[in-house]
Amino acid sequence: MADSFPQEAVSQRILRSEAVLVLALSLGASGVSALISFVGSLTKPGGLKDQAATLNGSYAPGRPWLDLAWQLFGIATALVPVALVAHLLIREGAGLRVIGFDRTRPGQDLARGTVVAAGIGSAGLAFYLVARAAGFNLTVVPESLPEVWWKFPVLILSALQNSVLEEVIVVGYLLRRLGQLGWTPMAALVASSVLRGSYHLYQGIGGFIGNMVMGIVFVLLYRRWQRVGPLVAAHALLDIGAFVGYALLAGKVDWLPTP
């Protein structure tokens, strides 16, 4: 006869396994990949700032239509973990509304996100420039797409994908599950912010620290507002500014590092 477990213990085991699997299929795996990439950069001859980390590159150089197909495929499949989280929350009887990812307050979410993006964007850029100059960061290349008609739409879609994936999973979903598993608010904050920093480690120590600090701010704001909507808006605006801004300014201004 199989061993029996109390319903509460079974529930805790299921929630723990579920969270591990969601992260293993998404940003947890990205964290491991970023760590391996960082080790490779550290052990490569030359300093970190002499190496580049490209965020949005071509999948099929010289073949724009095939490249576009791969770009859209990559964006769509990266959002599958978000669909999985939505499914799991619906089965729980909650849905994405419980973490504040819905269309009930679009104006307020955008307004709050814009303010957050303005503050974090300026501080983040300054920190990146200092970290790179000190040799703690690779040169980040936000985009290296060919000059084709779909370049800017794809960059915007990529920014939206990043923001939805990260904020829904690393903030809304993870904090909810850790709370259900009995983690203290401080432990959950540390876990969420370290995870955010980990999958940016491919950029260098600066990328890790900067994004970890951003993670702390985002967790605190989520707990205050009880919504990931403003965080998605803020993250999307930050990435759109970085991707599109780099495409427009790279090679034209002295202060923006390029490979």
mmCIF file of N, CA, C and O in Angstrom, residues 31-82:
data_model
loop_
_atom_site.group_PDB
_atom_site.id
_atom_site.type_symbol
_atom_site.label_atom_id
_atom_site.label_comp_id
_atom_site.label_asym_id
_atom_site.label_seq_id
_atom_site.Cartn_x
_atom_site.Cartn_y
_atom_site.Cartn_z
ATOM 1 N N GLY A 31 19.178 31.720 -15.982
ATOM 2 C CA GLY A 31 20.189 32.060 -14.996
ATOM 3 C C GLY A 31 21.401 31.141 -15.083
ATOM 4 O O GLY A 31 22.543 31.596 -15.001
ATOM 5 N N VAL A 32 21.157 29.850 -15.254
ATOM 6 C CA VAL A 32 22.264 28.898 -15.394
ATOM 7 C C VAL A 32 23.042 29.181 -16.675
ATOM 8 O O VAL A 32 24.278 29.181 -16.694
ATOM 9 N N SER A 33 22.311 29.445 -17.762
ATOM 10 C CA SER A 33 22.952 29.763 -19.035
ATOM 11 C C SER A 33 23.812 31.017 -18.921
ATOM 12 O O SER A 33 24.932 31.070 -19.439
ATOM 13 N N ALA A 34 23.291 32.029 -18.217
ATOM 14 C CA ALA A 34 24.042 33.283 -18.047
ATOM 15 C C ALA A 34 25.302 33.056 -17.222
ATOM 16 O O ALA A 34 26.347 33.662 -17.489
ATOM 17 N N LEU A 35 25.219 32.181 -16.211
ATOM 18 C CA LEU A 35 26.391 31.880 -15.393
ATOM 19 C C LEU A 35 27.476 31.210 -16.236
ATOM 20 O O LEU A 35 28.656 31.569 -16.149
ATOM 21 N N ILE A 36 27.084 30.241 -17.059
ATOM 22 C CA ILE A 36 28.057 29.570 -17.927
ATOM 23 C C ILE A 36 28.684 30.570 -18.893
ATOM 24 O O ILE A 36 29.901 30.564 -19.124
ATOM 25 N N SER A 37 27.850 31.462 -19.450
ATOM 26 C CA SER A 37 28.353 32.479 -20.359
ATOM 27 C C SER A 37 29.335 33.409 -19.658
ATOM 28 O O SER A 37 30.378 33.780 -20.222
ATOM 29 N N PHE A 38 29.031 33.774 -18.418
ATOM 30 C CA PHE A 38 29.908 34.673 -17.661
ATOM 31 C C PHE A 38 31.250 34.016 -17.374
ATOM 32 O O PHE A 38 32.305 34.654 -17.484
ATOM 33 N N VAL A 39 31.232 32.731 -17.015
ATOM 34 C CA VAL A 39 32.483 32.005 -16.786
ATOM 35 C C VAL A 39 33.321 31.988 -18.066
ATOM 36 O O VAL A 39 34.542 32.176 -18.039
ATOM 37 N N GLY A 40 32.637 31.786 -19.206
ATOM 38 C CA GLY A 40 33.339 31.818 -20.479
ATOM 39 C C GLY A 40 33.980 33.161 -20.753
ATOM 40 O O GLY A 40 35.120 33.243 -21.240
ATOM 41 N N SER A 41 33.265 34.237 -20.414
ATOM 42 C CA SER A 41 33.807 35.582 -20.627
ATOM 43 C C SER A 41 34.985 35.865 -19.709
ATOM 44 O O SER A 41 35.978 36.489 -20.105
ATOM 45 N N LEU A 42 34.888 35.399 -18.443
ATOM 46 C CA LEU A 42 35.969 35.618 -17.488
ATOM 47 C C LEU A 42 37.250 34.899 -17.900
ATOM 48 O O LEU A 42 38.354 35.389 -17.663
ATOM 49 N N THR A 43 37.086 33.722 -18.473
ATOM 50 C CA THR A 43 38.257 32.912 -18.819
ATOM 51 C C THR A 43 38.767 33.180 -20.232
ATOM 52 O O THR A 43 39.738 32.558 -20.667
ATOM 53 N N LYS A 44 38.130 34.102 -20.920
ATOM 54 C CA LYS A 44 38.571 34.461 -22.267
ATOM 55 C C LYS A 44 39.634 35.550 -22.176
ATOM 56 O O LYS A 44 39.528 36.460 -21.354
ATOM 57 N N PRO A 45 40.676 35.480 -22.995
ATOM 58 C CA PRO A 45 41.716 36.525 -22.951
ATOM 59 C C PRO A 45 41.115 37.914 -23.182
ATOM 60 O O PRO A 45 40.206 38.096 -23.998
ATOM 61 N N GLY A 46 41.632 38.890 -22.461
ATOM 62 C CA GLY A 46 41.124 40.253 -22.589
ATOM 63 C C GLY A 46 40.145 40.578 -21.483
ATOM 64 O O GLY A 46 39.613 39.694 -20.816
ATOM 65 N N GLY A 47 39.904 41.866 -21.264
ATOM 66 C CA GLY A 47 38.985 42.292 -20.218
ATOM 67 C C GLY A 47 37.534 42.161 -20.628
ATOM 68 O O GLY A 47 37.207 42.020 -21.815
ATOM 69 N N LEU A 48 36.651 42.234 -19.647
ATOM 70 C CA LEU A 48 35.226 42.108 -19.925
ATOM 71 C C LEU A 48 34.728 43.211 -20.842
ATOM 72 O O LEU A 48 33.918 42.972 -21.738
ATOM 73 N N LYS A 49 35.197 44.442 -20.636
ATOM 74 C CA LYS A 49 34.683 45.551 -21.426
ATOM 75 C C LYS A 49 35.087 45.459 -22.901
ATOM 76 O O LYS A 49 34.513 46.144 -23.747
ATOM 77 N N ASP A 50 36.083 44.608 -23.190
ATOM 78 C CA ASP A 50 36.497 44.408 -24.579
ATOM 79 C C ASP A 50 35.689 43.317 -25.269
ATOM 80 O O ASP A 50 35.901 43.036 -26.446
ATOM 81 N N GLN A 51 34.766 42.698 -24.517
ATOM 82 C CA GLN A 51 33.882 41.683 -25.074
ATOM 83 C C GLN A 51 32.473 42.252 -25.155
ATOM 84 O O GLN A 51 32.133 43.215 -24.471
ATOM 85 N N ALA A 52 31.634 41.661 -26.005
ATOM 86 C CA ALA A 52 30.285 42.192 -26.222
ATOM 87 C C ALA A 52 29.230 41.148 -25.915
ATOM 88 O O ALA A 52 29.437 39.948 -26.126
ATOM 89 N N ALA A 53 28.110 41.610 -25.403
ATOM 90 C CA ALA A 53 26.937 40.772 -25.169
ATOM 91 C C ALA A 53 25.806 41.339 -26.016
ATOM 92 O O ALA A 53 25.310 42.435 -25.749
ATOM 93 N N THR A 54 25.412 40.617 -27.049
ATOM 94 C CA THR A 54 24.374 41.087 -27.966
ATOM 95 C C THR A 54 23.017 40.541 -27.545
ATOM 96 O O THR A 54 22.860 39.337 -27.327
ATOM 97 N N LEU A 55 22.036 41.426 -27.433
ATOM 98 C CA LEU A 55 20.711 41.031 -26.956
ATOM 99 C C LEU A 55 19.760 40.647 -28.084
ATOM 100 O O LEU A 55 19.011 39.680 -27.964
ATOM 101 N N ASN A 56 19.746 41.411 -29.149
ATOM 102 C CA ASN A 56 18.847 41.133 -30.276
ATOM 103 C C ASN A 56 19.672 41.087 -31.558
ATOM 104 O O ASN A 56 19.997 42.125 -32.129
ATOM 105 N N GLY A 57 20.018 39.890 -31.978
ATOM 106 C CA GLY A 57 20.830 39.729 -33.170
ATOM 107 C C GLY A 57 20.082 39.012 -34.272
ATOM 108 O O GLY A 57 18.961 38.531 -34.088
ATOM 109 N N SER A 58 20.709 38.922 -35.432
ATOM 110 C CA SER A 58 20.092 38.267 -36.587
ATOM 111 C C SER A 58 20.218 36.758 -36.463
ATOM 112 O O SER A 58 21.245 36.236 -36.023
ATOM 113 N N TYR A 59 19.156 36.046 -36.848
ATOM 114 C CA TYR A 59 19.174 34.586 -36.876
ATOM 115 C C TYR A 59 19.506 34.042 -38.264
ATOM 116 O O TYR A 59 19.898 32.882 -38.392
ATOM 117 N N ALA A 60 19.321 34.871 -39.264
ATOM 118 C CA ALA A 60 19.585 34.436 -40.637
ATOM 119 C C ALA A 60 20.106 35.621 -41.442
ATOM 120 O O ALA A 60 19.369 36.213 -42.238
ATOM 121 N N PRO A 61 21.362 35.983 -41.255
ATOM 122 C CA PRO A 61 21.929 37.141 -41.960
ATOM 123 C C PRO A 61 21.793 37.023 -43.471
ATOM 124 O O PRO A 61 22.056 35.963 -44.051
ATOM 125 N N GLY A 62 21.355 38.115 -44.094
ATOM 126 C CA GLY A 62 21.202 38.130 -45.544
ATOM 127 C C GLY A 62 19.905 37.522 -46.042
ATOM 128 O O GLY A 62 19.649 37.542 -47.256
ATOM 129 N N ARG A 63 19.076 37.008 -45.143
ATOM 130 C CA ARG A 63 17.802 36.393 -45.534
ATOM 131 C C ARG A 63 16.701 36.998 -44.665
ATOM 132 O O ARG A 63 16.243 36.401 -43.694
ATOM 133 N N PRO A 64 16.267 38.217 -44.980
ATOM 134 C CA PRO A 64 15.389 38.980 -44.087
ATOM 135 C C PRO A 64 14.066 38.306 -43.746
ATOM 136 O O PRO A 64 13.598 38.410 -42.610
ATOM 137 N N TRP A 65 13.438 37.632 -44.702
ATOM 138 C CA TRP A 65 12.146 37.010 -44.407
ATOM 139 C C TRP A 65 12.311 35.808 -43.479
ATOM 140 O O TRP A 65 11.507 35.589 -42.565
ATOM 141 N N LEU A 66 13.349 35.028 -43.704
ATOM 142 C CA LEU A 66 13.628 33.904 -42.812
ATOM 143 C C LEU A 66 14.020 34.422 -41.424
ATOM 144 O O LEU A 66 13.600 33.865 -40.391
ATOM 145 N N ASP A 67 14.790 35.488 -41.409
ATOM 146 C CA ASP A 67 15.188 36.114 -40.151
ATOM 147 C C ASP A 67 13.956 36.578 -39.381
ATOM 148 O O ASP A 67 13.825 36.346 -38.164
ATOM 149 N N LEU A 68 13.027 37.220 -40.070
ATOM 150 C CA LEU A 68 11.796 37.683 -39.425
ATOM 151 C C LEU A 68 11.016 36.515 -38.839
ATOM 152 O O LEU A 68 10.490 36.598 -37.719
ATOM 153 N N ALA A 69 10.930 35.419 -39.590
ATOM 154 C CA ALA A 69 10.207 34.246 -39.092
ATOM 155 C C ALA A 69 10.836 33.730 -37.799
ATOM 156 O O ALA A 69 10.127 33.403 -36.833
ATOM 157 N N TRP A 70 12.166 33.666 -37.773
ATOM 158 C CA TRP A 70 12.847 33.211 -36.567
ATOM 159 C C TRP A 70 12.656 34.192 -35.408
ATOM 160 O O TRP A 70 12.496 33.776 -34.254
ATOM 161 N N GLN A 71 12.689 35.490 -35.700
ATOM 162 C CA GLN A 71 12.489 36.490 -34.647
ATOM 163 C C GLN A 71 11.116 36.325 -33.997
ATOM 164 O O GLN A 71 10.991 36.304 -32.759
ATOM 165 N N LEU A 72 10.078 36.206 -34.823
ATOM 166 C CA LEU A 72 8.717 36.077 -34.296
ATOM 167 C C LEU A 72 8.527 34.753 -33.570
ATOM 168 O O LEU A 72 7.830 34.679 -32.546
ATOM 169 N N PHE A 73 9.146 33.708 -34.102
ATOM 170 C CA PHE A 73 9.081 32.405 -33.436
ATOM 171 C C PHE A 73 9.721 32.473 -32.054
ATOM 172 O O PHE A 73 9.172 31.962 -31.068
ATOM 173 N N GLY A 74 10.880 33.115 -31.965
ATOM 174 C CA GLY A 74 11.565 33.235 -30.691
ATOM 175 C C GLY A 74 10.764 34.030 -29.665
ATOM 176 O O GLY A 74 10.689 33.655 -28.494
ATOM 177 N N ILE A 75 10.147 35.106 -30.114
ATOM 178 C CA ILE A 75 9.336 35.929 -29.211
ATOM 179 C C ILE A 75 8.127 35.150 -28.710
ATOM 180 O O ILE A 75 7.793 35.163 -27.520
ATOM 181 N N ALA A 76 7.456 34.447 -29.623
ATOM 182 C CA ALA A 76 6.251 33.702 -29.255
ATOM 183 C C ALA A 76 6.566 32.556 -28.295
ATOM 184 O O ALA A 76 5.883 32.379 -27.277
ATOM 185 N N THR A 77 7.599 31.786 -28.587
ATOM 186 C CA THR A 77 7.905 30.638 -27.732
ATOM 187 C C THR A 77 8.425 31.069 -26.369
ATOM 188 O O THR A 77 8.245 30.354 -25.373
ATOM 189 N N ALA A 78 9.054 32.240 -26.289
ATOM 190 C CA ALA A 78 9.534 32.733 -24.998
ATOM 191 C C ALA A 78 8.380 33.054 -24.056
ATOM 192 O O ALA A 78 8.576 33.100 -22.828
ATOM 193 N N LEU A 79 7.186 33.258 -24.607
ATOM 194 C CA LEU A 79 6.022 33.585 -23.783
ATOM 195 C C LEU A 79 5.234 32.357 -23.335
ATOM 196 O O LEU A 79 4.273 32.481 -22.579
ATOM 197 N N VAL A 80 5.641 31.183 -23.774
ATOM 198 C CA VAL A 80 4.935 29.960 -23.377
ATOM 199 C C VAL A 80 4.932 29.771 -21.853
ATOM 200 O O VAL A 80 3.895 29.390 -21.286
ATOM 201 N N PRO A 81 6.050 30.023 -21.152
ATOM 202 C CA PRO A 81 5.991 29.907 -19.686
ATOM 203 C C PRO A 81 4.955 30.829 -19.042
ATOM 204 O O PRO A 81 4.390 30.490 -18.001
ATOM 205 N N VAL A 82 4.705 31.988 -19.642
ATOM 206 C CA VAL A 82 3.670 32.886 -19.115
ATOM 207 C C VAL A 82 2.299 32.247 -19.285
ATOM 208 O O VAL A 82 1.450 32.299 -18.384
#
